[in-house]
Short mmCIF file of C-alpha atoms and ligand atoms in Angstrom, two decimals:
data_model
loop_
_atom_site.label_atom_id
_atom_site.label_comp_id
_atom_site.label_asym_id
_atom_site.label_seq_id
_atom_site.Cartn_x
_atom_site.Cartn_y
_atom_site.Cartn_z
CA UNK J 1 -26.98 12.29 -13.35
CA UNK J 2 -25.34 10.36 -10.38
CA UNK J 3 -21.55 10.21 -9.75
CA UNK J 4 -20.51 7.21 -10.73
CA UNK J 5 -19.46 5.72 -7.36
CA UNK J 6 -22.45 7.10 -5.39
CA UNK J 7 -23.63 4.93 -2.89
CA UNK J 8 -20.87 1.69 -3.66
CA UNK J 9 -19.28 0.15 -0.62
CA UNK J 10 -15.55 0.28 -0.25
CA UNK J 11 -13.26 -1.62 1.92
CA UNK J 12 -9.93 -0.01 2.51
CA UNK J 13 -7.21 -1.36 4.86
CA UNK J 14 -4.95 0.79 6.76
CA UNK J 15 -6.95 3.50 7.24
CA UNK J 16 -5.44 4.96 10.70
CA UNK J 17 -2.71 6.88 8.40
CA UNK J 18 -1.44 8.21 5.04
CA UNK J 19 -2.71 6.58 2.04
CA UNK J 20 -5.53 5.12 3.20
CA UNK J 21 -6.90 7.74 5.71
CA UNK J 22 -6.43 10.22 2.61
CA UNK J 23 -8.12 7.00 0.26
CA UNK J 24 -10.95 6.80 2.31
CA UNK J 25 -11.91 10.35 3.01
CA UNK J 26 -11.41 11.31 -1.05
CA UNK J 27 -13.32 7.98 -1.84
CA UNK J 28 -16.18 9.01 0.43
CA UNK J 29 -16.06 12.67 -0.87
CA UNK J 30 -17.01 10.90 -4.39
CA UNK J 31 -20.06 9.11 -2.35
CA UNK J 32 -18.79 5.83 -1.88
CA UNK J 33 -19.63 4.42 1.76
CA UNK J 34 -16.25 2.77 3.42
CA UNK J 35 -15.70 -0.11 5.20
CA UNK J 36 -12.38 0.72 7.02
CA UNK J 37 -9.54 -1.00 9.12
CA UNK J 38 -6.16 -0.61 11.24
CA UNK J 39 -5.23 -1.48 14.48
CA UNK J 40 -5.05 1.70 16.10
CA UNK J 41 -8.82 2.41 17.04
CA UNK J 42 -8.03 5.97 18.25
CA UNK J 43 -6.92 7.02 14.27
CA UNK J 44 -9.66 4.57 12.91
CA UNK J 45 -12.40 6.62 14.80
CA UNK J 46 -10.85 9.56 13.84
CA UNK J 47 -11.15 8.67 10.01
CA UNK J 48 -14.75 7.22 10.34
CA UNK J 49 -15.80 10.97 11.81
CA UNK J 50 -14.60 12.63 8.85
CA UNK J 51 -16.44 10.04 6.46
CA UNK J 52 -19.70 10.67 8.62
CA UNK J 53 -19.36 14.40 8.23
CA UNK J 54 -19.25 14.00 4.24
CA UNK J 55 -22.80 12.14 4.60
CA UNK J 56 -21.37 8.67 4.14
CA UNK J 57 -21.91 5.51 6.05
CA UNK J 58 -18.44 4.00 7.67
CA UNK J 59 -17.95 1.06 9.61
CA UNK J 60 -15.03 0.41 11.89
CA UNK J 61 -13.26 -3.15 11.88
CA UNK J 62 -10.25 -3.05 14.59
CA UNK J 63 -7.15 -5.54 13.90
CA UNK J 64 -4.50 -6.76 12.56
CA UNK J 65 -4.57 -7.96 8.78
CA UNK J 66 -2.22 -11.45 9.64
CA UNK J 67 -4.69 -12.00 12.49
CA UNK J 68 -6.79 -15.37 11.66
CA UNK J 69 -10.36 -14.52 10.36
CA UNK J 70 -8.98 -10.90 10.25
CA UNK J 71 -10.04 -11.16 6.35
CA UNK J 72 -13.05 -12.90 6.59
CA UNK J 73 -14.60 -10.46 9.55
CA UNK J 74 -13.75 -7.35 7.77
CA UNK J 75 -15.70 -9.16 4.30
CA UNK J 76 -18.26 -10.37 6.66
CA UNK J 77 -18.61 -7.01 8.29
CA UNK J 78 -19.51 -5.08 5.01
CA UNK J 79 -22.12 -7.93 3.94
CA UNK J 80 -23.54 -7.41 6.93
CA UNK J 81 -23.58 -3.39 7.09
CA UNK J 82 -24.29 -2.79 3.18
CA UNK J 83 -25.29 -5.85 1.85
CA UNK J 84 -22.59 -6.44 -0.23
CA UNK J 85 -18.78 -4.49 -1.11
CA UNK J 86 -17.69 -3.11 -4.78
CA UNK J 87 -14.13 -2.50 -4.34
CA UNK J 88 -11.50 -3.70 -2.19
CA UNK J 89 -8.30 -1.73 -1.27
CA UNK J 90 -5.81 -3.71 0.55
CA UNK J 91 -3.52 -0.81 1.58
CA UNK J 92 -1.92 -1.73 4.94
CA UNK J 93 1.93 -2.44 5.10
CA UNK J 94 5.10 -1.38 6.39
CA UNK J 95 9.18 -1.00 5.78
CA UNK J 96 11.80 -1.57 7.09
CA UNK J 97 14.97 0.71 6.13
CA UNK J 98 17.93 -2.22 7.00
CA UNK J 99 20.48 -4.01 5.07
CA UNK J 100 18.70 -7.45 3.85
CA UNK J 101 21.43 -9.89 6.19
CA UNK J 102 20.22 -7.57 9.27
CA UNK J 103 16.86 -9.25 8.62
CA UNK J 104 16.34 -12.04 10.88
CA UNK J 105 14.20 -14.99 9.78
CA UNK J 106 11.22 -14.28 11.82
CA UNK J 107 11.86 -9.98 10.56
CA UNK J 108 11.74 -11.26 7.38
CA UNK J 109 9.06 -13.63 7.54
CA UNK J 110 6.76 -10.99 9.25
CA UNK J 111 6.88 -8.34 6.29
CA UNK J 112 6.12 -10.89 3.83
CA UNK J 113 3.29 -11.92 5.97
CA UNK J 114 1.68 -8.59 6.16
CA UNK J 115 2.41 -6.58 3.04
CA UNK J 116 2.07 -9.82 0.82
CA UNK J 117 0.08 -12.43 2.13
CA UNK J 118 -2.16 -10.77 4.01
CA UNK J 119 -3.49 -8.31 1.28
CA UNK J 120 -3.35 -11.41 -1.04
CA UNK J 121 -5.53 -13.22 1.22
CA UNK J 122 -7.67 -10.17 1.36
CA UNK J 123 -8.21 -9.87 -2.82
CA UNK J 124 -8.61 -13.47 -2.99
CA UNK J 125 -11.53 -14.14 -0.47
CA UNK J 126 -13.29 -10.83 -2.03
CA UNK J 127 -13.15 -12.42 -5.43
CA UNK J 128 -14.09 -15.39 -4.67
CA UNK J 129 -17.03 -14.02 -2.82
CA UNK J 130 -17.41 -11.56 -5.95
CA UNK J 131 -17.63 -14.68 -8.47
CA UNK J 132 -20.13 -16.39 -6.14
CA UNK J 133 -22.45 -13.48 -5.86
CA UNK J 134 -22.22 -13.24 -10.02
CA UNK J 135 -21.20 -9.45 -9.23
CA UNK J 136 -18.38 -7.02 -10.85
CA UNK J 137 -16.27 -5.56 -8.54
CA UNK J 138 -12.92 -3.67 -8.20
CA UNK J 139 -10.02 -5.33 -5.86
CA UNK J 140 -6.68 -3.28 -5.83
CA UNK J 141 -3.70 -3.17 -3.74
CA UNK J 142 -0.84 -0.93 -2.76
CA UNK J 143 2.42 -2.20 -4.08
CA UNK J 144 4.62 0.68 -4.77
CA UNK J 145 7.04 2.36 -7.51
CA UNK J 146 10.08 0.02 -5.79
CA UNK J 147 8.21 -2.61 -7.13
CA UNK J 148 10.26 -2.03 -10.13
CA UNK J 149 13.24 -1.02 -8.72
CA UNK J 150 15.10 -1.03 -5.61
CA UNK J 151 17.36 0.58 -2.99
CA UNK J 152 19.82 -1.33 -0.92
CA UNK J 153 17.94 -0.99 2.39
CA UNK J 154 14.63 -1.45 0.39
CA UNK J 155 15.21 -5.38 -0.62
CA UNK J 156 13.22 -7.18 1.58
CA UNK J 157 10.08 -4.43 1.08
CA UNK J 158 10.75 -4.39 -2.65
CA UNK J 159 10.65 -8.03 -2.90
CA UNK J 160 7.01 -7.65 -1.23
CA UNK J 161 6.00 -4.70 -3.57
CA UNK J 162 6.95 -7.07 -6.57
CA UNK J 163 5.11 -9.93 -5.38
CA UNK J 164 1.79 -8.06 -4.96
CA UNK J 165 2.57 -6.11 -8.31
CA UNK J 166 3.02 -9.55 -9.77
CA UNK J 167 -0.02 -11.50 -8.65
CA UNK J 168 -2.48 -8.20 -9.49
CA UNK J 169 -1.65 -8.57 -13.01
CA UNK J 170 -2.00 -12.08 -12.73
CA UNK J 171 -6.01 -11.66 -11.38
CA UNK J 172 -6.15 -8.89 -14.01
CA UNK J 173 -5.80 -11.23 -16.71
CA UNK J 174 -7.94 -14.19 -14.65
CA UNK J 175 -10.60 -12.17 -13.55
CA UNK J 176 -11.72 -9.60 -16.60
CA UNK J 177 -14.38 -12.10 -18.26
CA UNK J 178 -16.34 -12.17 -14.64
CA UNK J 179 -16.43 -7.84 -15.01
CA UNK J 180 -13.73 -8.11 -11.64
CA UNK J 181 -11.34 -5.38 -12.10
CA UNK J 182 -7.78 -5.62 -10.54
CA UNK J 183 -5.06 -2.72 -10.51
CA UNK J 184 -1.88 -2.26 -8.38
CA UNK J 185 -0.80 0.81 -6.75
CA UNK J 186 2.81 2.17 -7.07
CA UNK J 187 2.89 5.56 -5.57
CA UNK J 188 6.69 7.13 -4.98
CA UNK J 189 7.97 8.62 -1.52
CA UNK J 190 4.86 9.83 0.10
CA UNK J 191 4.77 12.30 3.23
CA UNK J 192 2.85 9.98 5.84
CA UNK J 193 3.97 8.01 8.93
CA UNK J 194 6.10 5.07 6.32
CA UNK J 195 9.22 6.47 6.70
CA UNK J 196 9.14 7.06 10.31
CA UNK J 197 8.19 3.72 10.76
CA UNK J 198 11.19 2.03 8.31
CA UNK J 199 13.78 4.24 9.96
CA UNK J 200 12.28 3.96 13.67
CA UNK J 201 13.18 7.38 13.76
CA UNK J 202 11.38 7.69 17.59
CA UNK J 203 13.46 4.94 19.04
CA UNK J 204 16.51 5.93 16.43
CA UNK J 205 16.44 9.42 16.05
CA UNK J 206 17.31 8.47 12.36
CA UNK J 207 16.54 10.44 9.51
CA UNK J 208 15.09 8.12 6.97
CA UNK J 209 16.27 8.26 3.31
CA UNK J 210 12.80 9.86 2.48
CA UNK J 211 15.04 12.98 3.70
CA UNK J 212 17.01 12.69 0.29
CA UNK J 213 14.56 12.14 -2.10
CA UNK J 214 14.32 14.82 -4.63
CA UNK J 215 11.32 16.99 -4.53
CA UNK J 216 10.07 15.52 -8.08
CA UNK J 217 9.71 12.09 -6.16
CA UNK J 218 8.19 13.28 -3.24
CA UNK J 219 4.34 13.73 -3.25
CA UNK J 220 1.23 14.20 -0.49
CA UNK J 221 -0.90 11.11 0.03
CA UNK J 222 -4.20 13.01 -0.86
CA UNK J 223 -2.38 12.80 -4.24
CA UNK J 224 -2.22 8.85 -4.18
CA UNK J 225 -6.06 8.98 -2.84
CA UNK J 226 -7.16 11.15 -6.26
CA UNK J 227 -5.57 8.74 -8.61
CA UNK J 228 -7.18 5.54 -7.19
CA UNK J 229 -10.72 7.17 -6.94
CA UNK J 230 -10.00 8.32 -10.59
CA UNK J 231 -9.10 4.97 -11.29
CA UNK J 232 -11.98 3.03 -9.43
CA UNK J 233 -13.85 5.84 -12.28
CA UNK J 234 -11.93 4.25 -15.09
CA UNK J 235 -10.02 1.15 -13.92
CA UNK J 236 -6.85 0.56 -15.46
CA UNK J 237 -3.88 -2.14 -15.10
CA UNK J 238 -1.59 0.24 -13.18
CA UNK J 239 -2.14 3.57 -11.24
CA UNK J 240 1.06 5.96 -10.93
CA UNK J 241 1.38 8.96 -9.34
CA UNK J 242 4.89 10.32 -10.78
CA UNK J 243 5.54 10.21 -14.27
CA UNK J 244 9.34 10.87 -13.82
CA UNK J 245 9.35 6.93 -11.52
CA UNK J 246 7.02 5.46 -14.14
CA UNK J 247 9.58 6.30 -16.68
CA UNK J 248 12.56 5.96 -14.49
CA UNK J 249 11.27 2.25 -13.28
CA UNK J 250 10.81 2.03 -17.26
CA UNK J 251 14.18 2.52 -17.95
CA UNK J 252 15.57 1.29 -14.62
CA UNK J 253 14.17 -2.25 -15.79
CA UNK J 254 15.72 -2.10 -19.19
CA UNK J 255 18.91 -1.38 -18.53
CA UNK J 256 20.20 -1.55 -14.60
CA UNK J 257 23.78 0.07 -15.09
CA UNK J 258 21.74 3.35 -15.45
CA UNK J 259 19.82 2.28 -12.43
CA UNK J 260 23.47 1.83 -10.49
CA UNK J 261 24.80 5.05 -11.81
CA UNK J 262 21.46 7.43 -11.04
CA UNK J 263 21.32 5.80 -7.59
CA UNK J 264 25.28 6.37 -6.62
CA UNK J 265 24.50 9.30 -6.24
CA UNK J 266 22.10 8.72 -3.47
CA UNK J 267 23.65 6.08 -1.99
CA UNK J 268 25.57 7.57 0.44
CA UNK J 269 22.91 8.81 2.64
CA UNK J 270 21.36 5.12 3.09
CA UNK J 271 22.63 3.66 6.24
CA UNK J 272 22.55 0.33 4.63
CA UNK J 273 25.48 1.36 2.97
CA UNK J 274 27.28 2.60 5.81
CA UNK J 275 30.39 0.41 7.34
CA UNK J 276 28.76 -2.69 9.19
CA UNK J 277 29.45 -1.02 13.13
CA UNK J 278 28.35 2.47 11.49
CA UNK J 279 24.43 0.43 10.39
CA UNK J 280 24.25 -1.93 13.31
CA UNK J 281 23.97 0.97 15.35
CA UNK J 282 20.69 2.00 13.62
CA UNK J 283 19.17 -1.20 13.28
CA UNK J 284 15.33 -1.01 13.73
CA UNK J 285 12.70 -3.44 15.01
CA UNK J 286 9.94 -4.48 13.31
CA UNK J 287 6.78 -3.45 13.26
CA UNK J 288 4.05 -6.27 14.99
N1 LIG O 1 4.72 6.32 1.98
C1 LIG O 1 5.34 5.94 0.87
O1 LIG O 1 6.31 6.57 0.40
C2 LIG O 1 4.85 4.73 0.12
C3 LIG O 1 5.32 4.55 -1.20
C4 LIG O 1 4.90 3.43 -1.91
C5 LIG O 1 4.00 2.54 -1.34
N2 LIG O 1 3.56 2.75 -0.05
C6 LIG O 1 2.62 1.77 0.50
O2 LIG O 1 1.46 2.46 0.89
C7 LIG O 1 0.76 1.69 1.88
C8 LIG O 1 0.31 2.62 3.00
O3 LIG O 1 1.45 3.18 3.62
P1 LIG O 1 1.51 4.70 4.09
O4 LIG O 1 2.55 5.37 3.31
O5 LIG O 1 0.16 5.28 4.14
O6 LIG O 1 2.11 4.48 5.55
P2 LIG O 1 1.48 4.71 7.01
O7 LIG O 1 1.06 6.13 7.17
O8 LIG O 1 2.50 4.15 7.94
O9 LIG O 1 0.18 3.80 7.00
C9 LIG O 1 0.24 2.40 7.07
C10 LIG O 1 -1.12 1.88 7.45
O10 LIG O 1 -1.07 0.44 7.46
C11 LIG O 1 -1.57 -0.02 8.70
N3 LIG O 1 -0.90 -1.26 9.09
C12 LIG O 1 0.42 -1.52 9.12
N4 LIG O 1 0.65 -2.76 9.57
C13 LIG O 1 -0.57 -3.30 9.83
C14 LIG O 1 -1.01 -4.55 10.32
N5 LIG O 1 -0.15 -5.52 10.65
N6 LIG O 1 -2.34 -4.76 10.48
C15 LIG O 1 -3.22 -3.79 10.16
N7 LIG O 1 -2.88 -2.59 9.69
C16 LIG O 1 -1.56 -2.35 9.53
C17 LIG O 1 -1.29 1.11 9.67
O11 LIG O 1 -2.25 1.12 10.71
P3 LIG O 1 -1.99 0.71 12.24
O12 LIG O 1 -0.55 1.03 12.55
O13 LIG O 1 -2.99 1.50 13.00
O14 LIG O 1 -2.29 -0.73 12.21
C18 LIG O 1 -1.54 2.33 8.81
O15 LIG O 1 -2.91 2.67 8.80
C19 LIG O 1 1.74 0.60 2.33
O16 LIG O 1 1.37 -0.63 1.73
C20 LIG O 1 3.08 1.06 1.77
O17 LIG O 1 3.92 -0.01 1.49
C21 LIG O 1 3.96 3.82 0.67
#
């Protein structure tokens, strides 16, 4: 008998790091062939030799998801490689670890831009392209356990999380009688480049709060990579990766004064917090 996701064609986005290097490489290990992206072609190469050496077909789309026709090549490129895609990960995004009036407009603007829009743009062409070929498919995106609950330093990325959380269970529910499957992601503090980049700890030399975390929230991205292959097996609403933040978001959302006491106690090593002169001497740029 075959695997089940032998020989389907996979589009992942951020593939030069973390989640969706580790995505990519555990979704070809299942047989799937990838159709991968990120702007740094060095990484991107990187990845697409460790898909060829599993036996699977990769090909390379360089860019930036807000770029115009960024979507539409990356679609275009896997019609034109395999023919057609089955499932779509958008996965690229970014933080920023800053107190939300340290965001200027164009800061704030610029997250929303590429963790929301841009993977919503991305899901949306793909099913539209999935209804007009008549085909099933499976379109999923990385939102995140702080789509449920926040951190002050977090607002601004939270606010994105929740949005794509929000419209995946929207499609969910708009999509199922066409056989299109839509789940969103919510992994918790996950050891890849994220943190680095949300603190700017090269330009910094700031610690980011992922230093804090407790161990039961912090977890490897190959972890996050098994759980959306399993669920790309047997697609489901929602895929977690800590049971302790699926029931702490649970309870987080029901009743927020436990949410302010739990999170005192971690509050003082966020540099959001910090006097305003103390912050402002940490503030980070964002990522273009
Ligand atoms: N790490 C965590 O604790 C955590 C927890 C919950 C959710 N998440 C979510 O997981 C996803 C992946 O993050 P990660 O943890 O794997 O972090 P990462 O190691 O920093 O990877 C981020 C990826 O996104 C790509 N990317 C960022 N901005 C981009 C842009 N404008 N255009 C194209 N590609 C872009 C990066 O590639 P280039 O820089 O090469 O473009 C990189 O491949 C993100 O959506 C993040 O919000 C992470």
């Amino acid at each position: 008998m075959s695997a089940p996701l032998e020989g389907r064609v996979f589009v992942v986005t951020g593939v030069s790091s973390g989640i969706g290097r580790s995505t990519a490489i555990e979704a070809a290990r299942a047989g799937m062939d990838l159709v991968i992206t990120g702007r740094r072609a060095d990484r991107l190469a990187e990845a697409a030799k460790v898909i060829e050496s599993l036996g699977r077909r990769v090909v390379s789309v360089v860019g930036d998801v807000t770029d115009e026709g960024f979507t539409e090549r990356l679609l275009d490129e896997a019609d034109r490689a395999f023919g057609r895609f089955d499932a779509v990960f958008a996965n690229a995004g970014y933080g920023a670890e800053r107190r939300v009036l340290d965001f200027s407009e164009t800061e704030f603007r610029r997250m929303f831009e590429v963790n929301f829009f841009a993977s919503a743009h991305l899901i949306r062409d793909a099913a539209r392209r999935l209804l007009a070929a008549r085909r099933p498919g499976h379109l999923l995106m990385c939102s995140s356990c702080v789509a449920r609950f926040t951190l002050p330093g977090y607002g601004p990325y939270s606010a994105t999380k929740a949005a794509q959380a929000m419209l995946c269970r929207s499609m969910r529910y708009e999509l199922k009688e066409h056989g299109i499957e839509v789940s969103s992601v919510h992994p918790v503090t996950t050891t890849t480049e994220f943190f680095e980049v949300a603190a700017d700890t090269k330009r910094t030399g700031r610690p980011s709060v992922a230093e804090h975390a407790p161990s039961y929230f912090v977890q490897p991205p190959e972890r996050v990579a098994r759980a959306v292959v399993r669920c790309l097996v047997r697609p489901r609403a929602e895929v977690w990766t800590s049971f302790s933040a699926r029931l702490g978001a649970a309870i987080f959302t029901a009743f927020p004064s436990i949410a302010d006491l739990f999170l005192a106690r971690h509050l003082r090593y966020i540099p959001a917090c910090a006097p305003p002169d103390e912050s402002s001497k940490s503030r980070t740029s964002p990522q273009s």
